[in-house]
Coordinates of C-alpha atoms in Angstrom, one line a residue:
M638 CA -6.0 -60.8 -76.6
K639 CA -3.1 -58.7 -77.9
F640 CA -1.3 -55.6 -76.2
R641 CA -0.1 -52.8 -78.4
Y642 CA 1.8 -49.9 -77.1
L643 CA 4.3 -47.1 -78.7
L644 CA 7.8 -47.4 -77.3
T645 CA 10.6 -45.1 -76.7
G646 CA 14.3 -45.9 -76.4
T647 CA 17.5 -44.7 -77.1
L648 CA 21.4 -45.4 -77.9
L649 CA 23.7 -45.8 -75.3
S650 CA 26.0 -42.6 -76.0
G651 CA 29.5 -43.7 -77.3
A652 CA 28.3 -47.6 -77.5
V653 CA 30.4 -49.9 -79.7
L654 CA 28.8 -52.2 -81.9
L655 CA 29.4 -55.6 -80.3
S656 CA 30.1 -59.2 -81.9
G657 CA 26.7 -60.5 -82.2
I658 CA 24.2 -57.2 -82.5
S659 CA 24.3 -57.0 -86.1
T660 CA 23.1 -60.6 -86.6
Y661 CA 20.5 -59.5 -83.9
A662 CA 19.3 -56.5 -85.6
A663 CA 19.2 -58.6 -89.0
T664 CA 16.9 -61.2 -87.5
V665 CA 14.7 -58.6 -86.0
E666 CA 14.3 -56.9 -89.7
T667 CA 14.1 -60.0 -91.8
A668 CA 11.5 -62.3 -89.1
G669 CA 9.9 -58.8 -88.0
V670 CA 10.0 -61.0 -84.4
A671 CA 11.9 -60.8 -81.2
A672 CA 10.0 -63.9 -79.1
E673 CA 7.6 -66.1 -78.9
G674 CA 4.4 -63.7 -79.5
I675 CA 5.7 -60.5 -79.6
T676 CA 6.1 -58.6 -82.7
I677 CA 8.1 -55.6 -83.2
E678 CA 7.3 -53.2 -85.8
S679 CA 9.7 -50.3 -87.0
T680 CA 9.5 -47.3 -89.1
E681 CA 12.3 -46.9 -91.7
A682 CA 14.7 -43.7 -91.4
S683 CA 16.7 -42.3 -93.5
S684 CA 20.6 -42.7 -93.4
D685 CA 21.2 -39.4 -92.1
Q686 CA 18.5 -39.6 -89.2
A687 CA 19.8 -39.9 -86.0
P688 CA 19.6 -43.2 -84.7
A689 CA 17.5 -42.5 -81.8
A690 CA 14.5 -40.9 -84.2
A691 CA 13.6 -44.1 -86.2
E692 CA 13.5 -46.1 -82.3
N693 CA 11.1 -43.5 -81.2
N694 CA 8.4 -45.1 -83.7
T695 CA 9.2 -48.7 -82.9
H696 CA 5.7 -50.6 -81.8
I697 CA 4.9 -53.8 -79.7
E698 CA 2.1 -56.3 -79.9
V699 CA 1.5 -58.6 -76.8
D700 CA -0.1 -62.1 -77.2
E701 CA -2.0 -63.5 -73.9
N702 CA 0.2 -66.7 -74.4
A703 CA 3.1 -64.6 -75.0
K704 CA 5.9 -65.8 -72.6
I705 CA 7.9 -63.2 -70.4
P706 CA 12.3 -63.7 -70.7
D707 CA 13.7 -65.9 -68.0
G708 CA 15.3 -63.9 -65.1
V709 CA 12.5 -61.0 -64.7
Y710 CA 10.8 -60.8 -61.8
A711 CA 7.5 -58.9 -60.1
G712 CA 9.0 -57.8 -57.2
S713 CA 10.2 -61.6 -55.2
I714 CA 7.5 -63.0 -57.8
S715 CA 9.4 -64.7 -61.0
L716 CA 7.9 -64.3 -64.0
G717 CA 10.1 -65.7 -66.2
G718 CA 8.8 -68.7 -68.8
L719 CA 5.1 -68.0 -68.0
T720 CA 2.6 -66.5 -70.3
V721 CA 1.1 -63.1 -70.0
A722 CA -1.9 -65.2 -68.7
Q723 CA -0.3 -67.4 -66.1
A724 CA 2.1 -64.6 -64.6
R725 CA -1.0 -62.2 -64.0
E726 CA -2.6 -65.4 -62.0
A727 CA 0.5 -65.7 -60.4
I728 CA 1.0 -62.1 -59.1
N729 CA -3.1 -62.0 -58.2
D730 CA -2.5 -65.2 -56.4
Y731 CA 0.3 -64.1 -54.4
Y732 CA -1.3 -60.5 -53.4
K733 CA -4.2 -62.4 -52.2
N734 CA -2.8 -64.6 -50.3
I735 CA -1.1 -61.6 -48.2
S736 CA -4.2 -59.1 -48.4
S737 CA -6.3 -62.3 -46.9
S738 CA -3.7 -63.1 -44.4
T739 CA -3.9 -61.6 -40.5
F740 CA -2.4 -57.9 -39.8
T741 CA -1.6 -57.7 -36.2
V742 CA -1.5 -54.3 -34.6
D743 CA 0.8 -54.8 -31.4
A744 CA -0.8 -51.8 -29.0
N745 CA 1.1 -52.2 -26.2
G746 CA 0.9 -56.2 -25.6
K747 CA -2.8 -56.0 -27.0
K748 CA -2.9 -57.5 -30.2
I749 CA -5.6 -56.1 -32.5
L750 CA -6.6 -58.4 -35.4
T751 CA -7.2 -56.5 -39.2
T752 CA -6.2 -57.6 -42.4
L753 CA -5.2 -55.2 -45.5
D754 CA -8.4 -56.3 -47.6
E755 CA -10.0 -54.2 -44.7
L756 CA -7.5 -51.6 -45.1
G757 CA -8.4 -51.0 -48.9
F758 CA -5.6 -52.7 -49.9
T759 CA -5.2 -52.3 -54.0
Y760 CA -2.2 -53.5 -56.4
D761 CA -2.5 -53.7 -60.2
A762 CA -1.4 -57.0 -61.6
G763 CA -2.1 -55.8 -65.5
T764 CA 0.5 -53.4 -64.9
I765 CA 2.7 -55.2 -63.9
V766 CA 2.7 -57.9 -66.5
E767 CA 2.8 -55.3 -69.4
E768 CA 5.8 -53.7 -68.4
A769 CA 7.6 -57.6 -67.6
C770 CA 6.3 -58.4 -71.3
T771 CA 8.6 -55.3 -72.1
I772 CA 11.7 -56.6 -70.5
G773 CA 14.0 -56.6 -73.8
Q774 CA 11.6 -55.5 -76.3
C775 CA 12.2 -51.6 -75.0
G776 CA 14.6 -49.4 -76.8
G777 CA 17.2 -49.5 -79.6
L778 CA 18.7 -52.3 -80.9
I779 CA 21.7 -52.0 -78.9
S780 CA 20.1 -51.6 -75.3
R781 CA 17.5 -54.4 -76.5
Y782 CA 20.4 -56.9 -77.0
K783 CA 22.1 -55.1 -74.0
T784 CA 19.3 -56.4 -71.6
L785 CA 18.5 -59.9 -72.9
M786 CA 22.1 -60.5 -72.8
D787 CA 22.5 -59.5 -68.8
L788 CA 19.3 -61.5 -68.4
R789 CA 21.5 -64.8 -69.3
Y790 CA 23.7 -63.7 -65.9
D791 CA 21.4 -61.5 -63.8
K792 CA 17.8 -60.5 -62.9
V793 CA 15.4 -57.6 -63.6
V794 CA 12.6 -56.4 -60.9
V795 CA 9.8 -54.6 -61.7
P796 CA 8.7 -52.8 -59.5
V797 CA 5.1 -53.2 -58.0
T798 CA 3.2 -50.5 -57.0
H799 CA 0.5 -51.3 -54.0
S800 CA -1.3 -49.4 -51.7
V801 CA -4.0 -49.1 -48.6
D802 CA -6.3 -46.4 -48.0
T803 CA -5.5 -44.1 -45.5
A804 CA -8.6 -43.2 -44.7
L805 CA -9.6 -46.4 -44.0
V806 CA -6.1 -47.0 -41.8
T807 CA -7.2 -44.1 -40.0
E808 CA -10.4 -45.0 -38.9
F809 CA -9.1 -48.6 -38.2
V810 CA -6.3 -46.9 -35.4
K811 CA -9.3 -44.7 -34.4
D812 CA -11.8 -47.3 -33.7
K813 CA -9.9 -50.3 -33.0
V814 CA -6.5 -49.5 -31.9
A815 CA -7.2 -46.4 -29.7
V816 CA -9.9 -48.2 -28.0
A817 CA -7.4 -50.3 -26.1
D818 CA -6.2 -47.0 -24.1
T819 CA -6.5 -46.9 -20.8
P820 CA -7.1 -43.3 -19.0
A821 CA -5.1 -42.4 -16.1
V822 CA -6.5 -42.2 -12.9
D823 CA -6.1 -39.4 -10.3
A824 CA -4.7 -40.3 -6.8
T825 CA -7.4 -39.8 -4.0
I826 CA -7.1 -39.0 -0.6
T827 CA -9.9 -39.4 2.4
R828 CA -9.4 -39.3 6.2
D829 CA -9.5 -42.3 8.6
D830 CA -11.7 -42.1 11.8
N831 CA -8.2 -40.7 13.7
G832 CA -8.3 -37.4 11.4
D833 CA -5.5 -39.0 9.5
F834 CA -5.2 -38.6 5.7
V835 CA -5.0 -42.0 3.7
V836 CA -3.7 -41.4 0.1
T837 CA -4.9 -44.1 -2.9
P838 CA -1.8 -44.1 -5.5
H839 CA -2.4 -43.0 -9.0
T840 CA -2.0 -45.3 -11.6
T841 CA -0.4 -44.0 -15.3
G842 CA -2.3 -44.5 -18.6
L843 CA -2.0 -45.5 -22.2
A844 CA -2.6 -42.9 -25.0
T845 CA -1.9 -43.8 -28.8
N846 CA -0.4 -41.9 -30.6
Q847 CA -2.8 -42.0 -33.7
E848 CA -1.2 -40.1 -36.3
A849 CA 1.9 -41.5 -35.4
T850 CA 0.5 -45.8 -36.1
V851 CA -1.1 -44.6 -39.1
Q852 CA 2.2 -44.0 -40.6
T853 CA 3.9 -46.8 -38.9
I854 CA 0.8 -49.0 -40.9
L855 CA 1.5 -46.8 -44.0
D856 CA 5.2 -47.6 -43.9
A857 CA 5.0 -51.1 -43.3
V858 CA 2.8 -51.5 -46.1
N859 CA 4.9 -49.9 -48.5
N860 CA 8.2 -51.2 -47.7
Q861 CA 8.1 -54.6 -45.8
L862 CA 4.6 -56.2 -47.5
A863 CA 4.7 -60.0 -46.7
A864 CA 2.0 -62.4 -45.3
N865 CA 0.8 -62.3 -41.7
M866 CA 2.5 -58.7 -41.0
E867 CA 2.9 -57.2 -37.5
V868 CA 3.3 -53.3 -36.8
K869 CA 3.2 -51.7 -32.9
A870 CA 1.3 -48.9 -32.3
T871 CA 3.2 -45.8 -31.1
V872 CA 1.4 -45.6 -27.1
E873 CA 2.5 -43.0 -25.2
V874 CA 2.2 -43.3 -21.2
T875 CA 0.1 -40.4 -19.7
E876 CA -0.2 -39.0 -16.3
P877 CA -2.5 -38.5 -14.0
T878 CA -3.5 -34.9 -13.3
C879 CA -3.3 -35.6 -9.8
T880 CA -0.3 -37.7 -8.8
T881 CA 0.4 -39.4 -5.1
E882 CA 3.4 -37.1 -4.8
M883 CA 0.9 -34.4 -4.8
L884 CA -1.9 -35.5 -2.6
E885 CA 1.3 -36.8 -0.1
A886 CA 2.1 -32.7 0.1
I887 CA -0.9 -32.6 2.0
D888 CA 0.2 -32.2 5.8
T889 CA -0.7 -29.0 7.0
R890 CA -4.0 -27.0 8.3
L891 CA -3.6 -23.7 6.8
G892 CA -7.2 -22.5 8.1
T893 CA -10.0 -23.5 9.8
Y894 CA -13.2 -22.0 11.3
S895 CA -16.3 -22.7 13.6
T896 CA -19.5 -21.3 14.2
S897 CA -22.8 -22.6 16.4
Y898 CA -26.0 -23.3 15.4
S899 CA -27.1 -25.3 18.8
S900 CA -30.4 -23.5 19.2
S901 CA -31.4 -23.8 15.5
A902 CA -34.4 -25.8 14.3
S903 CA -34.4 -29.7 13.1
G904 CA -35.4 -28.3 9.2
R905 CA -32.1 -26.0 9.9
K906 CA -29.8 -28.4 10.9
T907 CA -30.5 -30.5 8.7
N908 CA -29.8 -28.0 5.9
I909 CA -26.5 -26.8 7.6
A910 CA -25.3 -30.9 8.0
V911 CA -26.4 -31.3 4.4
A912 CA -24.5 -28.1 2.5
A913 CA -21.2 -29.1 4.6
G914 CA -21.7 -32.9 3.3
Y915 CA -21.2 -31.8 0.1
L916 CA -18.4 -29.9 0.5
D917 CA -16.5 -32.0 2.7
G918 CA -13.5 -33.9 0.9
T919 CA -13.5 -31.6 -1.7
V920 CA -10.0 -31.7 -3.5
L921 CA -8.7 -28.3 -5.1
L922 CA -5.3 -29.1 -7.4
P923 CA -3.5 -25.7 -8.3
G924 CA -5.3 -23.0 -10.2
Q925 CA -8.8 -24.6 -10.0
S926 CA -11.7 -22.8 -8.6
L927 CA -15.0 -24.1 -6.5
S928 CA -18.3 -22.4 -6.8
V929 CA -20.3 -23.2 -3.0
S930 CA -23.5 -22.7 -4.5
E931 CA -23.3 -25.1 -7.4
T932 CA -21.0 -27.8 -4.8
I933 CA -23.8 -28.3 -2.6
K934 CA -26.5 -29.0 -5.2
P935 CA -29.8 -27.1 -5.5
R936 CA -31.9 -26.5 -2.3
E937 CA -34.4 -28.9 -3.0
P938 CA -35.7 -32.3 -0.8
E939 CA -34.3 -34.4 -3.5
Y940 CA -30.6 -33.3 -2.5
G941 CA -31.6 -34.1 1.0
Y942 CA -32.6 -30.3 2.2
A943 CA -35.2 -29.5 4.9
I944 CA -37.5 -26.8 5.5
G945 CA -35.6 -24.2 7.7
G946 CA -36.4 -20.4 8.7
E947 CA -35.1 -17.4 7.1
Y948 CA -36.0 -13.4 7.2
L949 CA -38.2 -11.6 4.6
N950 CA -38.9 -8.3 5.0
G951 CA -38.5 -8.4 8.1
E952 CA -40.5 -12.0 9.2
T953 CA -39.6 -15.4 9.7
I954 CA -40.5 -17.7 6.7
E955 CA -39.9 -21.2 6.0
S956 CA -38.0 -22.1 2.8
Y957 CA -36.0 -25.0 1.9
G958 CA -32.4 -25.0 2.6
G959 CA -32.8 -22.2 5.0
G960 CA -29.5 -22.1 6.8
V961 CA -26.9 -22.7 4.4
C962 CA -25.7 -19.6 3.9
Q963 CA -24.2 -20.1 7.5
V964 CA -22.3 -23.0 6.0
S965 CA -20.9 -20.3 3.1
T966 CA -20.1 -18.0 6.1
T967 CA -17.9 -20.5 8.0
L968 CA -16.4 -21.7 5.2
Y969 CA -15.5 -18.3 3.4
N970 CA -13.6 -18.0 7.0
A971 CA -11.6 -20.8 7.0
L972 CA -10.6 -19.8 3.6
L973 CA -9.5 -16.1 4.7
Q974 CA -7.4 -17.7 7.4
A975 CA -6.1 -20.2 4.6
E976 CA -5.4 -17.3 2.8
L977 CA -6.9 -18.6 -1.0
E978 CA -7.9 -16.2 -3.9
I979 CA -11.5 -14.9 -2.9
D980 CA -13.2 -14.8 -6.4
T981 CA -16.9 -13.7 -5.9
R982 CA -18.5 -12.9 -2.4
Y983 CA -21.7 -11.8 -1.5
P984 CA -22.8 -9.6 2.3
H985 CA -26.3 -10.8 3.5
S986 CA -28.4 -8.1 3.0
M987 CA -28.7 -7.4 6.6
L988 CA -25.9 -8.6 9.8
V989 CA -26.3 -11.7 11.1
S990 CA -25.7 -13.0 14.5
Y991 CA -22.7 -15.8 14.0
V992 CA -20.7 -13.9 12.1
E993 CA -19.4 -9.7 12.7
P994 CA -20.1 -7.5 10.2
S995 CA -18.1 -8.1 7.0
F996 CA -17.5 -11.8 8.0
D997 CA -20.3 -13.2 6.3
A998 CA -20.6 -14.8 3.1
A999 CA -24.2 -14.7 1.7
I1000 CA -25.4 -17.5 -1.2
A1001 CA -28.9 -17.6 -3.3
T1002 CA -29.6 -19.1 -7.0
G1003 CA -28.7 -17.2 -9.3
S1004 CA -27.8 -14.0 -7.5
K1005 CA -25.0 -14.6 -5.1
D1006 CA -22.1 -17.1 -4.7
L1007 CA -18.9 -17.6 -2.7
V1008 CA -16.3 -18.5 -5.4
F1009 CA -12.7 -19.1 -4.8
T1010 CA -9.9 -20.7 -6.2
N1011 CA -6.9 -22.4 -5.1
N1012 CA -3.5 -20.6 -5.0
T1013 CA -0.9 -22.2 -3.3
G1014 CA 0.8 -24.1 -5.7
N1015 CA 0.0 -27.3 -4.4
P1016 CA -4.0 -28.9 -3.9
V1017 CA -5.9 -28.5 -1.0
Y1018 CA -8.0 -30.4 0.7
I1019 CA -11.3 -29.0 2.8
A1020 CA -12.7 -30.7 5.2
S1021 CA -16.1 -30.5 7.2
S1022 CA -17.8 -31.2 10.8
A1023 CA -21.6 -30.5 11.6
D1024 CA -22.9 -32.0 15.2
G1025 CA -25.7 -30.9 15.5
A1026 CA -24.3 -28.0 17.5
T1027 CA -20.8 -26.5 15.9
L1028 CA -19.8 -26.4 12.5
T1029 CA -16.4 -26.7 11.3
F1030 CA -14.2 -26.1 7.7
S1031 CA -10.5 -26.7 7.6
I1032 CA -8.3 -26.0 5.2
Y1033 CA -5.2 -28.5 4.7
G1034 CA -2.6 -28.4 2.5
K1035 CA 1.2 -27.7 2.2
E1036 CA 2.1 -25.0 3.9
Y1037 CA 3.4 -22.1 1.5
R1038 CA 4.1 -19.3 3.5
P1039 CA 7.0 -18.1 5.7
S1040 CA 7.3 -19.3 9.2
N1041 CA 7.5 -15.6 10.6
R1042 CA 4.4 -14.3 8.8
T1043 CA 1.0 -14.3 10.7
I1044 CA -2.2 -12.8 9.9
E1045 CA -5.3 -11.7 11.5
Y1046 CA -8.4 -9.8 10.3
E1047 CA -10.7 -7.1 12.1
S1048 CA -14.3 -6.2 11.5
V1049 CA -14.1 -2.2 10.9
V1050 CA -17.6 -0.5 11.3
V1051 CA -17.6 2.5 9.8
S1052 CA -21.2 3.6 10.7
R1053 CA -24.2 1.5 12.5
T1054 CA -27.3 3.0 13.7
T1055 CA -29.5 0.9 16.5
S1056 CA -32.8 -0.2 15.5
T1057 CA -34.8 0.3 18.2
P1058 CA -38.8 -1.0 18.6
K1059 CA -41.4 0.9 17.1
E1060 CA -45.3 1.2 19.2
V1061 CA -47.9 1.6 17.3
E1062 CA -51.4 2.0 18.5
D1063 CA -54.4 0.6 17.6
P1064 CA -58.3 1.5 18.5
T1065 CA -59.6 -1.4 17.0
Q1066 CA -57.8 -3.5 19.7
P1067 CA -58.9 -3.8 23.2
T1068 CA -56.7 -2.1 26.1
G1069 CA -54.3 -5.0 26.8
Y1070 CA -53.8 -6.3 23.5
R1071 CA -50.4 -6.5 22.2
D1072 CA -48.9 -8.0 18.7
V1073 CA -45.5 -7.7 18.0
K1074 CA -43.9 -8.4 14.5
G1075 CA -40.2 -8.6 13.2
S1076 CA -37.0 -7.8 14.6
N1077 CA -34.3 -5.0 14.9
H1078 CA -31.4 -5.1 12.6
D1079 CA -28.9 -1.8 12.9
A1080 CA -28.1 -0.2 9.4
C1081 CA -24.6 -0.8 9.0
T1082 CA -21.5 0.0 6.8
S1083 CA -18.3 -1.6 7.4
Y1084 CA -15.3 -3.3 5.6
L1085 CA -12.9 -6.2 6.4
Q1086 CA -9.2 -5.4 7.2
K1087 CA -6.2 -7.8 7.1
N1088 CA -3.3 -6.7 9.0
I1089 CA 0.0 -9.2 8.3
Y1090 CA 2.8 -9.1 10.9
I1091 CA 6.3 -10.1 10.3
D1092 CA 7.8 -11.0 13.1
G1093 CA 5.3 -10.0 15.2
K1094 CA 5.2 -6.3 13.8
L1095 CA 2.5 -4.8 11.6
S1096 CA 4.1 -4.9 8.0
E1097 CA 0.5 -4.3 6.0
T1098 CA -3.3 -3.9 6.2
V1099 CA -5.4 -5.0 3.2
R1100 CA -9.1 -3.3 3.2
F1101 CA -11.5 -5.7 1.5
D1102 CA -14.8 -4.3 -0.2
T1103 CA -16.6 -2.1 2.0
D1104 CA -20.5 -4.0 2.9
Y1105 CA -23.7 -2.0 3.5
Y1106 CA -26.3 -4.0 5.6
Q1107 CA -30.2 -2.5 6.0
A1108 CA -32.2 -1.8 9.3
S1109 CA -35.3 -3.5 9.9
Q1110 CA -37.3 -2.6 12.9
Q1111 CA -39.3 -4.2 14.8
T1112 CA -43.5 -3.2 15.5
I1113 CA -45.5 -3.3 18.4
T1114 CA -48.9 -2.9 18.0
I1115 CA -50.7 -2.0 21.1
G1116 CA -54.6 -1.9 21.5
T1117 CA -55.8 0.7 22.9
G1118 CA -60.3 0.4 22.1
A1119 CA -62.3 -0.4 25.1
A1120 CA -62.0 -3.4 27.4
T1121 CA -64.2 -5.9 27.2
T1122 CA -64.4 -9.5 28.2
T1123 CA -65.1 -12.7 26.3
A1124 CA -68.2 -13.0 27.8
A1125 CA -69.4 -9.4 27.6
A1126 CA -69.0 -9.9 24.0
A1127 CA -71.0 -13.0 24.2
D1128 CA -73.8 -11.1 25.3
T1129 CA -74.0 -7.9 22.9
T1130 CA -73.3 -10.3 19.7
A1131 CA -76.7 -12.3 21.4
A1132 CA -78.7 -9.1 22.2
A1133 CA -77.9 -7.6 18.3
S1134 CA -80.1 -10.4 17.5
S1135 CA -82.8 -9.5 20.2
T1136 CA -85.4 -6.9 19.0
E1137 CA -85.0 -5.4 22.6
S1138 CA -81.7 -3.7 23.0
T1139 CA -79.6 -4.5 26.4
T1140 CA -76.5 -3.5 28.5
A1141 CA -74.3 -6.4 29.3
P1142 CA -72.6 -5.6 32.8
T1143 CA -69.6 -4.5 33.3
E1144 CA -66.9 -7.2 34.2
A1145 CA -63.1 -6.7 34.9
P1146 CA -61.1 -7.1 31.4
T1147 CA -59.1 -10.1 30.8
E1148 CA -55.4 -10.0 29.2
A1149 CA -55.7 -9.8 25.3
P1150 CA -53.1 -12.5 23.7
T1151 CA -49.7 -11.2 22.8
T1152 CA -46.6 -12.4 20.7
A1153 CA -43.2 -12.5 22.1
A1154 CA -40.9 -9.7 20.8
P1155 CA -38.0 -11.7 19.5
E1156 CA -34.2 -10.6 20.2
E1157 CA -33.4 -7.2 18.8
T1158 CA -30.5 -8.8 16.9
L1159 CA -30.8 -11.5 14.3
P1160 CA -31.9 -14.3 16.0
E1161 CA -29.3 -17.2 15.5
G1162 CA -30.4 -20.1 13.4
V1163 CA -32.6 -17.7 11.0
D1164 CA -31.0 -15.6 7.8
P1165 CA -32.0 -12.4 6.4
P1166 CA -34.2 -12.2 3.8
E1167 CA -33.4 -13.5 0.1
D1168 CA -30.2 -15.0 1.4
D1169 CA -31.1 -18.9 1.7
E1170 CA -33.9 -20.7 -0.5

């Protein structure tokens, strides 16, 4: 096989013909041979043409058995005295050894192994050999002669072009190197049996800077290519969202509030304990918000909830989760004392018994929720307790308010209409019959007012949204029909089936069944309609 290519060269400006150059030129022109297996063909130029013009039409043919001049290197590989075929084989052996050797990436002490072959390593041995063959054969007579003379005392290095596939390197770093990353772990906080806080320290993480690591690999291959290479990944320390120092700053009870549920039914007590338990131990970092309805889970048996009582249309009904509004209400009042930012809050549809008007906070899936944000600048910890009689919420954090500043809240009633029972006569029921349904709830308009004191003197008042509570009236049905007895009713029934008409003897009437009237205000342990699930 032969290689044929057009070569160009330029005579050195102002060059002086050195001794021996004319002899070299004459040899080329006479024999047409510059080296074994290499033939030079020149196109004659007129004597008045520039020497360079003639040199631009020089051709070289290279035989596979042609030998490369001594002193020629391909990178660090000596090609001098080798034939074209031998040079190509030497280059292939050299780079195959490198590309198949282990390539190691040190990711903060963890070694991830691969090879350059797996990273798409390529090189061009043919181009390297072809260029090596032209050493001393390119350019004009003077430049060629000079190159061959220089090779006696120095070496000529042919640069080797090689590369890896950037896409494969990127994939390797992402799938093999970055998987060694360790995430930062937040500090945690709990309370022991004595109520003291116990903080578990955070740990930092390690994250690979993938873009920088890819560039490190590309640079190493381009500039420091060798067998069994090792490079260091760019790994950065990552900090957790919640640090030990942040949680250790929690040292003050910012607000607390309690309500009673001692007379509640068993199911309602269960629901209060379950919902309070979902909130207990919650940590909110600065700027974080919390939805009570989402946090306490759907009010279904699978989440621990039981049947509890609530009011619907003035009557008590049973549903899962009845009673959780007392949880949101109690928490709401603790949040008010801690002065956390209230984002969303709804009043009940009717007044409740466990707090004054406008101190309540109702929740109902899909329609009502209590949402708040930690605006204190430090983490806050929510603690709850429900012992079967008293429900308490406390908000802990780092005190952020001046020591000479105090607050108090008051329920301001704009209007209130007392609801009284309504009696209804029913002639279809016997005298003495009495049936009570529903309960009395006053219609009420009110708002919550926050009073701020500095050094004991009122400095500012803040008015919250106005709430409107619906009225509900208790209905008492009284029988006004003829008095009868159970025995008389039986005789009448028997007489109706007889062909003869009889008159039952008159007896003293017995007292008809009655239903006890509930308290005129909403009883403890029952919430208004549509406020609990």
